[in-house]
Amino acid sequence: MFSSILQTLPQVLIDGLALGAIYAVVALGYTMVYGILELINFAHGEIFMTGAFVGTAVLFIFQGAGWLTDMPAWLSYVLIILIAMLVTGALGVGIERVAYRPLRKAPKLILLISAFGVSFVLQDVIRFIAELKTGNYIISTPQLFDQRYQLPLSSISSWFTDASVKANTLFIFAIAIVLMIGLDIFVNRTKWGGAMRAVAQDRETASLMSINVNKVIVLTFFIGSALGGSTGVLFAQQYGTIDPYIGFILGLKAFTAAVLGGIGNIRGAMFGGIVLGVLEMFASSNLGILTGGNFGAEYKDVFAFMILIIVLIFKPEGIFGKAIKEKV
Amino acid sequence: MGKIQTILQANKLAQGLLLAAFILVTAGAVYLIDRSVTAFLLMLASLLLLYYTSFSNGMKWSIAIFLLVIVIPFATSGGTSRESYMEVATQCGIYVAMALGLNIVVGFAGLLDMGFIAFFAVGAYTYGIFATGQANNFISGELFPLSGGSFWIFILIGGFIAGIFGILLGLPVLRVKGDYLAIVTLGFGEIIRIIFNNLEKPVNITNGAMGLSSIQPPDLFGFQFTFPHQFYFIVIGILLIVIFAVRRLEHSRLGRSWKAVRENEIAAQSMGIPLIRTKLMAFAIGASFSGMMGVVFAAKQTFIDPTSFTLIESITILVMVVLGGMGSVPGVILGASLVTILNLQVLTEFTSWLNQLSQQGIFEVPNALSPSKMQRFIFGMILILVAVFRPHGLIAARNRRLPPEAVKDPSPPLSKPEVQPD
């Protein structure tokens, strides 16, 4: 049993890291919005999904215009991601304006209900557009990088079997690292980032220090949503098929990642995403082996939610978060 | 118009006459016209009209029961579409009871539960497993399926087991506040569905994605309930009990503690309200209503599978509560009826009408836009619009007001000096 787990471990790690990178970038959107508004932007999973669809649509347009063959693949990939980021960023700003800003003083329950509403509307609008254009809402995406590289691990040690890496996986790592480092520098080193942190700490005092709070909130939504949208493109390229309902479960898991790292904490979200991705991949390939075939990979979502529930019970502030005492 | 309104408000007799006329016309229309959805809906609207009359509470209740038990079943018995009307009415009843259960959790106690359908599933599977041969897989002795007579006791068992699941969910969730709670319950709903979907090995308990079929219909002294117009009476019976219980609970000590916890947890706790017990009771009671209706649902459909218990169903119930008004019993009843009718009647009728139009070539509606597929969009819009423009729902919740003289302390305090100064 142990050896069979060990044999697949390199492959599990590679796939888990790819999935984890996706979770991590989506989790950033949750954590940023939560840090500033103390709101779980439940529609964030749907923004991710919209990004996947926008990216695929742009890819089809490029294909139709024949640009794909003229451009190097990486250039069109980057272009697609940038366009998807712009569209989803604008979408996030629009959502904030329509569904959250009028409710800023309302009880949290109402805000959350509104967020769920947005998420359902987005799902159906995307389904409608996709079904209208292609006749089916489940869409398979053409892959820009479909090479696979073999890693001859069995020649290093007989404990491992060979693993393979998709070219796209490498691309995911690259993009995710660029985005995460970029965000970290932006938040910690720039003037706007300072304003963001100030608003997150104390909105009223920040506004007294001549920070335009509304602008900061809009910027936060733009950046968070753009990150979500870019991951959507990466996801579509990695797994090949997308449908309007992928955002729900993935959003939930990314949220789990954000909670795991301590919600409101940007570096924590990155860490939580990676951990969750690896754990989930490990569970999905090994649950069957560990339980003697009784519970298989179909329980991997249950596993992820159990992690969420356990973290919330025993360490609700997350691994890197600080416990906050509620004031009367 | 204003004049008529004032006359109506002052004169109960005029109200009664108007109501009676309305009921007579709509019930007659339902009886005489075959397949008229409008007439049927208007007949149901008479209950809403009744709510706004100024009769005494007892009077309103007797008229409502008379309408539900005699007028509606009789009026719909006229045409060929009797069963479809009764199906809608039965579904309405089931959803109203569930929405009332969720209203306890969300409306009274302020705990946003996004996985409420899980308890419905627990109730449905409780009856489903024992009323089919499924239980033979893990209990030896070929005792199953149980006869339909056990249905009545299973209503209670289903409610009880769902209540236990409510407490099981509540226990971990107690440490979690506000928005986290929504996410955890959402995850819980999914977990229950995934487990029911896969629990065919190592022991086949739920028969997995295949679902349970040919569940025994209820049986009362040899009389079998199979048609919607027979289930209607079971549902109405349970519904009346549920409404009565909810109304009693709302103003009880427990109900007032729920509301106190909702308004401010810390303040409530410092006033001596046991936080844990209060929250757990909300989960357990809300879940048990849902579980009871799950049993009825399983017996009515005679077939259940995990696809009936998806997230969209949880959201549907939440929409009912939010639309009607969180914490408001009449509001939730109205919200649940509106959403169910919208789902079952208005959307399907509208779809078939659009299909007819496009068949005649008048107006081309793409299949993707067919209204029966637009549920998510419509529900999402309802949630946003209600949240932004009418956060208290259609009929806002009101706290009961006592007349001022009742508030003044009738009994003198104990330490009152015996001798009054002159």
PDB file of C-alpha atoms in Angstrom, chain B residues 93-305:
ATOM      1  CA  GLY B  93     -47.696  22.764   0.768  1.00  0.00           C
ATOM      2  CA  ILE B  94     -44.441  20.821   0.917  1.00  0.00           C
ATOM      3  CA  TYR B  95     -42.398  23.877   0.063  1.00  0.00           C
ATOM      4  CA  VAL B  96     -44.307  26.113   2.462  1.00  0.00           C
ATOM      5  CA  ALA B  97     -43.523  23.737   5.322  1.00  0.00           C
ATOM      6  CA  MET B  98     -39.847  23.620   4.345  1.00  0.00           C
ATOM      7  CA  ALA B  99     -39.636  27.374   3.963  1.00  0.00           C
ATOM      8  CA  LEU B 100     -41.181  27.750   7.408  1.00  0.00           C
ATOM      9  CA  GLY B 101     -38.482  25.434   8.732  1.00  0.00           C
ATOM     10  CA  LEU B 102     -35.735  27.458   7.070  1.00  0.00           C
ATOM     11  CA  ASN B 103     -37.397  30.601   8.329  1.00  0.00           C
ATOM     12  CA  ILE B 104     -36.738  29.452  11.879  1.00  0.00           C
ATOM     13  CA  VAL B 105     -33.033  29.120  11.133  1.00  0.00           C
ATOM     14  CA  VAL B 106     -32.534  32.129   8.868  1.00  0.00           C
ATOM     15  CA  GLY B 107     -35.384  34.416   9.822  1.00  0.00           C
ATOM     16  CA  PHE B 108     -35.705  33.957  13.555  1.00  0.00           C
ATOM     17  CA  ALA B 109     -32.210  32.914  14.594  1.00  0.00           C
ATOM     18  CA  GLY B 110     -30.340  34.772  11.839  1.00  0.00           C
ATOM     19  CA  LEU B 111     -28.125  31.811  10.893  1.00  0.00           C
ATOM     20  CA  LEU B 112     -27.773  31.671   7.116  1.00  0.00           C
ATOM     21  CA  ASP B 113     -28.123  28.003   6.181  1.00  0.00           C
ATOM     22  CA  MET B 114     -27.314  27.300   2.536  1.00  0.00           C
ATOM     23  CA  GLY B 115     -27.595  23.528   2.683  1.00  0.00           C
ATOM     24  CA  PHE B 116     -31.113  23.187   3.942  1.00  0.00           C
ATOM     25  CA  ILE B 117     -32.149  20.659   1.330  1.00  0.00           C
ATOM     26  CA  ALA B 118     -29.838  18.142   3.023  1.00  0.00           C
ATOM     27  CA  PHE B 119     -32.406  17.643   5.791  1.00  0.00           C
ATOM     28  CA  PHE B 120     -35.143  17.136   3.241  1.00  0.00           C
ATOM     29  CA  ALA B 121     -32.934  14.490   1.671  1.00  0.00           C
ATOM     30  CA  VAL B 122     -32.354  12.843   5.032  1.00  0.00           C
ATOM     31  CA  GLY B 123     -36.102  12.618   5.626  1.00  0.00           C
ATOM     32  CA  ALA B 124     -36.779  11.315   2.136  1.00  0.00           C
ATOM     33  CA  TYR B 125     -34.065   8.672   2.360  1.00  0.00           C
ATOM     34  CA  THR B 126     -35.160   7.613   5.837  1.00  0.00           C
ATOM     35  CA  TYR B 127     -38.518   6.571   4.491  1.00  0.00           C
ATOM     36  CA  GLY B 128     -37.167   5.506   1.122  1.00  0.00           C
ATOM     37  CA  ILE B 129     -34.654   3.028   2.506  1.00  0.00           C
ATOM     38  CA  PHE B 130     -37.098   1.277   4.818  1.00  0.00           C
ATOM     39  CA  ALA B 131     -40.118   1.369   2.534  1.00  0.00           C
ATOM     40  CA  THR B 132     -38.256  -0.437  -0.230  1.00  0.00           C
ATOM     41  CA  GLY B 133     -36.238  -3.610  -0.197  1.00  0.00           C
ATOM     42  CA  GLN B 134     -33.101  -1.535   0.223  1.00  0.00           C
ATOM     43  CA  ALA B 135     -32.866  -2.036   3.980  1.00  0.00           C
ATOM     44  CA  ASN B 136     -32.493  -5.798   3.473  1.00  0.00           C
ATOM     45  CA  ASN B 137     -28.939  -5.084   2.354  1.00  0.00           C
ATOM     46  CA  PHE B 138     -27.801  -4.212   5.836  1.00  0.00           C
ATOM     47  CA  ILE B 139     -30.493  -5.587   8.153  1.00  0.00           C
ATOM     48  CA  SER B 140     -30.870  -9.318   7.947  1.00  0.00           C
ATOM     49  CA  GLY B 141     -34.195 -11.128   8.000  1.00  0.00           C
ATOM     50  CA  GLU B 142     -36.037  -9.954   4.860  1.00  0.00           C
ATOM     51  CA  LEU B 143     -38.242  -7.637   6.911  1.00  0.00           C
ATOM     52  CA  PHE B 144     -38.483  -4.988   4.252  1.00  0.00           C
ATOM     53  CA  PRO B 145     -40.179  -3.205   2.548  1.00  0.00           C
ATOM     54  CA  LEU B 146     -42.291  -2.084   5.450  1.00  0.00           C
ATOM     55  CA  SER B 147     -45.973  -1.743   4.672  1.00  0.00           C
ATOM     56  CA  GLY B 148     -47.494   1.629   3.804  1.00  0.00           C
ATOM     57  CA  GLY B 149     -49.038   1.808   7.264  1.00  0.00           C
ATOM     58  CA  SER B 150     -45.633   2.652   8.682  1.00  0.00           C
ATOM     59  CA  PHE B 151     -45.700   5.925   6.748  1.00  0.00           C
ATOM     60  CA  TRP B 152     -47.457   7.742   9.580  1.00  0.00           C
ATOM     61  CA  ILE B 153     -44.888   6.795  12.162  1.00  0.00           C
ATOM     62  CA  PHE B 154     -42.127   7.550   9.663  1.00  0.00           C
ATOM     63  CA  ILE B 155     -43.274  11.146   9.424  1.00  0.00           C
ATOM     64  CA  LEU B 156     -42.169  11.466  13.025  1.00  0.00           C
ATOM     65  CA  ILE B 157     -39.052   9.315  12.598  1.00  0.00           C
ATOM     66  CA  GLY B 158     -38.001  11.273   9.513  1.00  0.00           C
ATOM     67  CA  GLY B 159     -38.461  14.547  11.356  1.00  0.00           C
ATOM     68  CA  PHE B 160     -36.538  13.186  14.326  1.00  0.00           C
ATOM     69  CA  ILE B 161     -33.583  11.918  12.296  1.00  0.00           C
ATOM     70  CA  ALA B 162     -33.410  15.139  10.302  1.00  0.00           C
ATOM     71  CA  GLY B 163     -33.426  16.976  13.628  1.00  0.00           C
ATOM     72  CA  ILE B 164     -30.448  14.905  14.791  1.00  0.00           C
ATOM     73  CA  PHE B 165     -28.638  15.780  11.579  1.00  0.00           C
ATOM     74  CA  GLY B 166     -29.493  19.400  12.252  1.00  0.00           C
ATOM     75  CA  ILE B 167     -27.777  19.155  15.627  1.00  0.00           C
ATOM     76  CA  LEU B 168     -24.829  17.336  14.061  1.00  0.00           C
ATOM     77  CA  LEU B 169     -24.445  20.188  11.603  1.00  0.00           C
ATOM     78  CA  GLY B 170     -25.048  22.738  14.299  1.00  0.00           C
ATOM     79  CA  LEU B 171     -22.361  21.490  16.666  1.00  0.00           C
ATOM     80  CA  PRO B 172     -19.308  22.341  14.566  1.00  0.00           C
ATOM     81  CA  VAL B 173     -20.992  25.384  13.140  1.00  0.00           C
ATOM     82  CA  LEU B 174     -21.541  26.985  16.517  1.00  0.00           C
ATOM     83  CA  ARG B 175     -17.988  28.222  16.606  1.00  0.00           C
ATOM     84  CA  VAL B 176     -18.381  29.795  13.222  1.00  0.00           C
ATOM     85  CA  LYS B 177     -20.032  33.129  12.735  1.00  0.00           C
ATOM     86  CA  GLY B 178     -21.973  34.910  10.067  1.00  0.00           C
ATOM     87  CA  ASP B 179     -20.670  34.464   6.578  1.00  0.00           C
ATOM     88  CA  TYR B 180     -18.503  31.471   7.428  1.00  0.00           C
ATOM     89  CA  LEU B 181     -21.646  29.705   8.503  1.00  0.00           C
ATOM     90  CA  ALA B 182     -23.162  30.081   5.055  1.00  0.00           C
ATOM     91  CA  ILE B 183     -20.131  28.493   3.446  1.00  0.00           C
ATOM     92  CA  VAL B 184     -19.944  25.625   5.930  1.00  0.00           C
ATOM     93  CA  THR B 185     -23.612  24.772   5.531  1.00  0.00           C
ATOM     94  CA  LEU B 186     -23.193  24.977   1.785  1.00  0.00           C
ATOM     95  CA  GLY B 187     -20.359  22.477   2.046  1.00  0.00           C
ATOM     96  CA  PHE B 188     -22.455  20.300   4.332  1.00  0.00           C
ATOM     97  CA  GLY B 189     -25.305  20.199   1.823  1.00  0.00           C
ATOM     98  CA  GLU B 190     -22.887  19.091  -0.879  1.00  0.00           C
ATOM     99  CA  ILE B 191     -21.301  16.486   1.408  1.00  0.00           C
ATOM    100  CA  ILE B 192     -24.685  14.906   2.147  1.00  0.00           C
ATOM    101  CA  ARG B 193     -25.557  14.808  -1.525  1.00  0.00           C
ATOM    102  CA  ILE B 194     -22.204  13.297  -2.522  1.00  0.00           C
ATOM    103  CA  ILE B 195     -22.504  10.694   0.214  1.00  0.00           C
ATOM    104  CA  PHE B 196     -26.022   9.698  -0.834  1.00  0.00           C
ATOM    105  CA  ASN B 197     -24.782   9.569  -4.392  1.00  0.00           C
ATOM    106  CA  ASN B 198     -21.968   7.164  -3.531  1.00  0.00           C
ATOM    107  CA  LEU B 199     -23.142   5.123  -0.589  1.00  0.00           C
ATOM    108  CA  GLU B 200     -23.613   1.913  -2.564  1.00  0.00           C
ATOM    109  CA  LYS B 201     -20.365   0.438  -1.334  1.00  0.00           C
ATOM    110  CA  PRO B 202     -19.065  -1.024   0.923  1.00  0.00           C
ATOM    111  CA  VAL B 203     -22.692  -1.616   1.951  1.00  0.00           C
ATOM    112  CA  ASN B 204     -25.411  -0.674  -0.469  1.00  0.00           C
ATOM    113  CA  ILE B 205     -27.472   1.734   1.612  1.00  0.00           C
ATOM    114  CA  THR B 206     -28.748   4.402  -0.752  1.00  0.00           C
ATOM    115  CA  ASN B 207     -28.361   2.593  -4.073  1.00  0.00           C
ATOM    116  CA  GLY B 208     -26.147   5.434  -5.302  1.00  0.00           C
ATOM    117  CA  ALA B 209     -27.006   7.445  -8.353  1.00  0.00           C
ATOM    118  CA  MET B 210     -29.645   4.901  -9.396  1.00  0.00           C
ATOM    119  CA  GLY B 211     -31.907   6.092  -6.606  1.00  0.00           C
ATOM    120  CA  LEU B 212     -34.634   4.193  -4.800  1.00  0.00           C
ATOM    121  CA  SER B 213     -37.692   3.210  -6.761  1.00  0.00           C
ATOM    122  CA  SER B 214     -41.154   1.804  -6.002  1.00  0.00           C
ATOM    123  CA  ILE B 215     -41.373   3.222  -2.518  1.00  0.00           C
ATOM    124  CA  GLN B 216     -44.500   2.049  -0.702  1.00  0.00           C
ATOM    125  CA  PRO B 217     -47.358   4.567  -0.809  1.00  0.00           C
ATOM    126  CA  PRO B 218     -48.962   5.458   2.524  1.00  0.00           C
ATOM    127  CA  ASP B 219     -51.777   3.285   3.702  1.00  0.00           C
ATOM    128  CA  LEU B 220     -54.471   4.151   6.248  1.00  0.00           C
ATOM    129  CA  PHE B 221     -56.603   1.167   7.336  1.00  0.00           C
ATOM    130  CA  GLY B 222     -56.357  -0.342   3.898  1.00  0.00           C
ATOM    131  CA  PHE B 223     -56.907   2.927   2.034  1.00  0.00           C
ATOM    132  CA  GLN B 224     -53.940   3.633  -0.231  1.00  0.00           C
ATOM    133  CA  PHE B 225     -52.811   7.146  -1.017  1.00  0.00           C
ATOM    134  CA  THR B 226     -51.493   7.276  -4.546  1.00  0.00           C
ATOM    135  CA  PHE B 227     -52.884  10.334  -6.325  1.00  0.00           C
ATOM    136  CA  PRO B 228     -51.932  13.961  -5.706  1.00  0.00           C
ATOM    137  CA  HIS B 229     -55.498  14.810  -4.640  1.00  0.00           C
ATOM    138  CA  GLN B 230     -55.143  12.268  -1.838  1.00  0.00           C
ATOM    139  CA  PHE B 231     -51.698  13.456  -0.793  1.00  0.00           C
ATOM    140  CA  TYR B 232     -53.081  16.961  -0.704  1.00  0.00           C
ATOM    141  CA  PHE B 233     -54.917  16.171   2.516  1.00  0.00           C
ATOM    142  CA  ILE B 234     -51.843  14.657   4.184  1.00  0.00           C
ATOM    143  CA  VAL B 235     -49.821  17.725   3.264  1.00  0.00           C
ATOM    144  CA  ILE B 236     -52.504  20.141   4.417  1.00  0.00           C
ATOM    145  CA  GLY B 237     -52.733  18.292   7.718  1.00  0.00           C
ATOM    146  CA  ILE B 238     -48.990  18.452   8.366  1.00  0.00           C
ATOM    147  CA  LEU B 239     -48.830  22.011   7.125  1.00  0.00           C
ATOM    148  CA  LEU B 240     -51.494  23.191   9.555  1.00  0.00           C
ATOM    149  CA  ILE B 241     -49.624  21.562  12.424  1.00  0.00           C
ATOM    150  CA  VAL B 242     -46.371  23.172  11.261  1.00  0.00           C
ATOM    151  CA  ILE B 243     -47.913  26.627  10.937  1.00  0.00           C
ATOM    152  CA  PHE B 244     -49.509  26.293  14.347  1.00  0.00           C
ATOM    153  CA  ALA B 245     -46.204  25.173  15.866  1.00  0.00           C
ATOM    154  CA  VAL B 246     -44.263  27.984  14.229  1.00  0.00           C
ATOM    155  CA  ARG B 247     -46.695  30.635  15.378  1.00  0.00           C
ATOM    156  CA  ARG B 248     -46.587  29.309  18.915  1.00  0.00           C
ATOM    157  CA  LEU B 249     -42.795  29.065  18.832  1.00  0.00           C
ATOM    158  CA  GLU B 250     -42.338  32.553  17.496  1.00  0.00           C
ATOM    159  CA  HIS B 251     -43.704  34.226  20.601  1.00  0.00           C
ATOM    160  CA  SER B 252     -42.486  31.639  23.069  1.00  0.00           C
ATOM    161  CA  ARG B 253     -39.475  32.079  25.299  1.00  0.00           C
ATOM    162  CA  LEU B 254     -37.374  30.142  22.776  1.00  0.00           C
ATOM    163  CA  GLY B 255     -38.607  32.250  19.868  1.00  0.00           C
ATOM    164  CA  ARG B 256     -37.773  35.456  21.641  1.00  0.00           C
ATOM    165  CA  SER B 257     -34.292  34.160  22.447  1.00  0.00           C
ATOM    166  CA  TRP B 258     -33.791  33.326  18.764  1.00  0.00           C
ATOM    167  CA  LYS B 259     -34.595  36.871  17.832  1.00  0.00           C
ATOM    168  CA  ALA B 260     -32.342  38.216  20.559  1.00  0.00           C
ATOM    169  CA  VAL B 261     -29.469  36.068  19.290  1.00  0.00           C
ATOM    170  CA  ARG B 262     -30.148  37.298  15.777  1.00  0.00           C
ATOM    171  CA  GLU B 263     -30.023  40.936  16.777  1.00  0.00           C
ATOM    172  CA  ASN B 264     -26.907  40.778  18.913  1.00  0.00           C
ATOM    173  CA  GLU B 265     -25.232  37.607  20.057  1.00  0.00           C
ATOM    174  CA  ILE B 266     -23.105  39.102  22.801  1.00  0.00           C
ATOM    175  CA  ALA B 267     -25.902  41.188  24.247  1.00  0.00           C
ATOM    176  CA  ALA B 268     -28.209  38.153  24.204  1.00  0.00           C
ATOM    177  CA  GLN B 269     -25.618  36.050  25.957  1.00  0.00           C
ATOM    178  CA  SER B 270     -25.095  38.617  28.653  1.00  0.00           C
ATOM    179  CA  MET B 271     -28.840  38.708  29.244  1.00  0.00           C
ATOM    180  CA  GLY B 272     -28.612  35.047  30.168  1.00  0.00           C
ATOM    181  CA  ILE B 273     -29.676  33.353  26.952  1.00  0.00           C
ATOM    182  CA  PRO B 274     -27.895  30.000  26.521  1.00  0.00           C
ATOM    183  CA  LEU B 275     -26.340  30.578  23.136  1.00  0.00           C
ATOM    184  CA  ILE B 276     -25.491  27.011  22.249  1.00  0.00           C
ATOM    185  CA  ARG B 277     -28.833  25.527  23.186  1.00  0.00           C
ATOM    186  CA  THR B 278     -30.763  28.280  21.436  1.00  0.00           C
ATOM    187  CA  LYS B 279     -28.875  27.913  18.183  1.00  0.00           C
ATOM    188  CA  LEU B 280     -29.003  24.122  18.258  1.00  0.00           C
ATOM    189  CA  MET B 281     -32.742  24.209  18.833  1.00  0.00           C
ATOM    190  CA  ALA B 282     -33.142  26.443  15.791  1.00  0.00           C
ATOM    191  CA  PHE B 283     -31.199  23.982  13.655  1.00  0.00           C
ATOM    192  CA  ALA B 284     -32.985  20.949  15.038  1.00  0.00           C
ATOM    193  CA  ILE B 285     -36.542  22.276  14.749  1.00  0.00           C
ATOM    194  CA  GLY B 286     -35.996  23.793  11.325  1.00  0.00           C
ATOM    195  CA  ALA B 287     -34.432  20.568  10.093  1.00  0.00           C
ATOM    196  CA  SER B 288     -37.187  18.390  11.485  1.00  0.00           C
ATOM    197  CA  PHE B 289     -39.898  20.256   9.538  1.00  0.00           C
ATOM    198  CA  SER B 290     -37.870  19.684   6.434  1.00  0.00           C
ATOM    199  CA  GLY B 291     -37.350  16.018   7.286  1.00  0.00           C
ATOM    200  CA  MET B 292     -41.077  15.410   7.754  1.00  0.00           C
ATOM    201  CA  MET B 293     -41.792  16.855   4.356  1.00  0.00           C
ATOM    202  CA  GLY B 294     -38.996  14.726   2.958  1.00  0.00           C
ATOM    203  CA  VAL B 295     -40.896  11.620   4.058  1.00  0.00           C
ATOM    204  CA  VAL B 296     -44.041  12.893   2.371  1.00  0.00           C
ATOM    205  CA  PHE B 297     -42.074  13.739  -0.758  1.00  0.00           C
ATOM    206  CA  ALA B 298     -40.557  10.259  -0.942  1.00  0.00           C
ATOM    207  CA  ALA B 299     -43.973   8.629  -0.514  1.00  0.00           C
ATOM    208  CA  LYS B 300     -45.559  10.898  -3.111  1.00  0.00           C
ATOM    209  CA  GLN B 301     -42.900  10.523  -5.790  1.00  0.00           C
ATOM    210  CA  THR B 302     -42.357   6.797  -5.027  1.00  0.00           C
ATOM    211  CA  PHE B 303     -38.899   7.411  -6.480  1.00  0.00           C
ATOM    212  CA  ILE B 304     -35.990   9.411  -5.103  1.00  0.00           C
ATOM    213  CA  ASP B 305     -32.445   9.944  -6.290  1.00  0.00           C
TER     214      ASP B 305
END
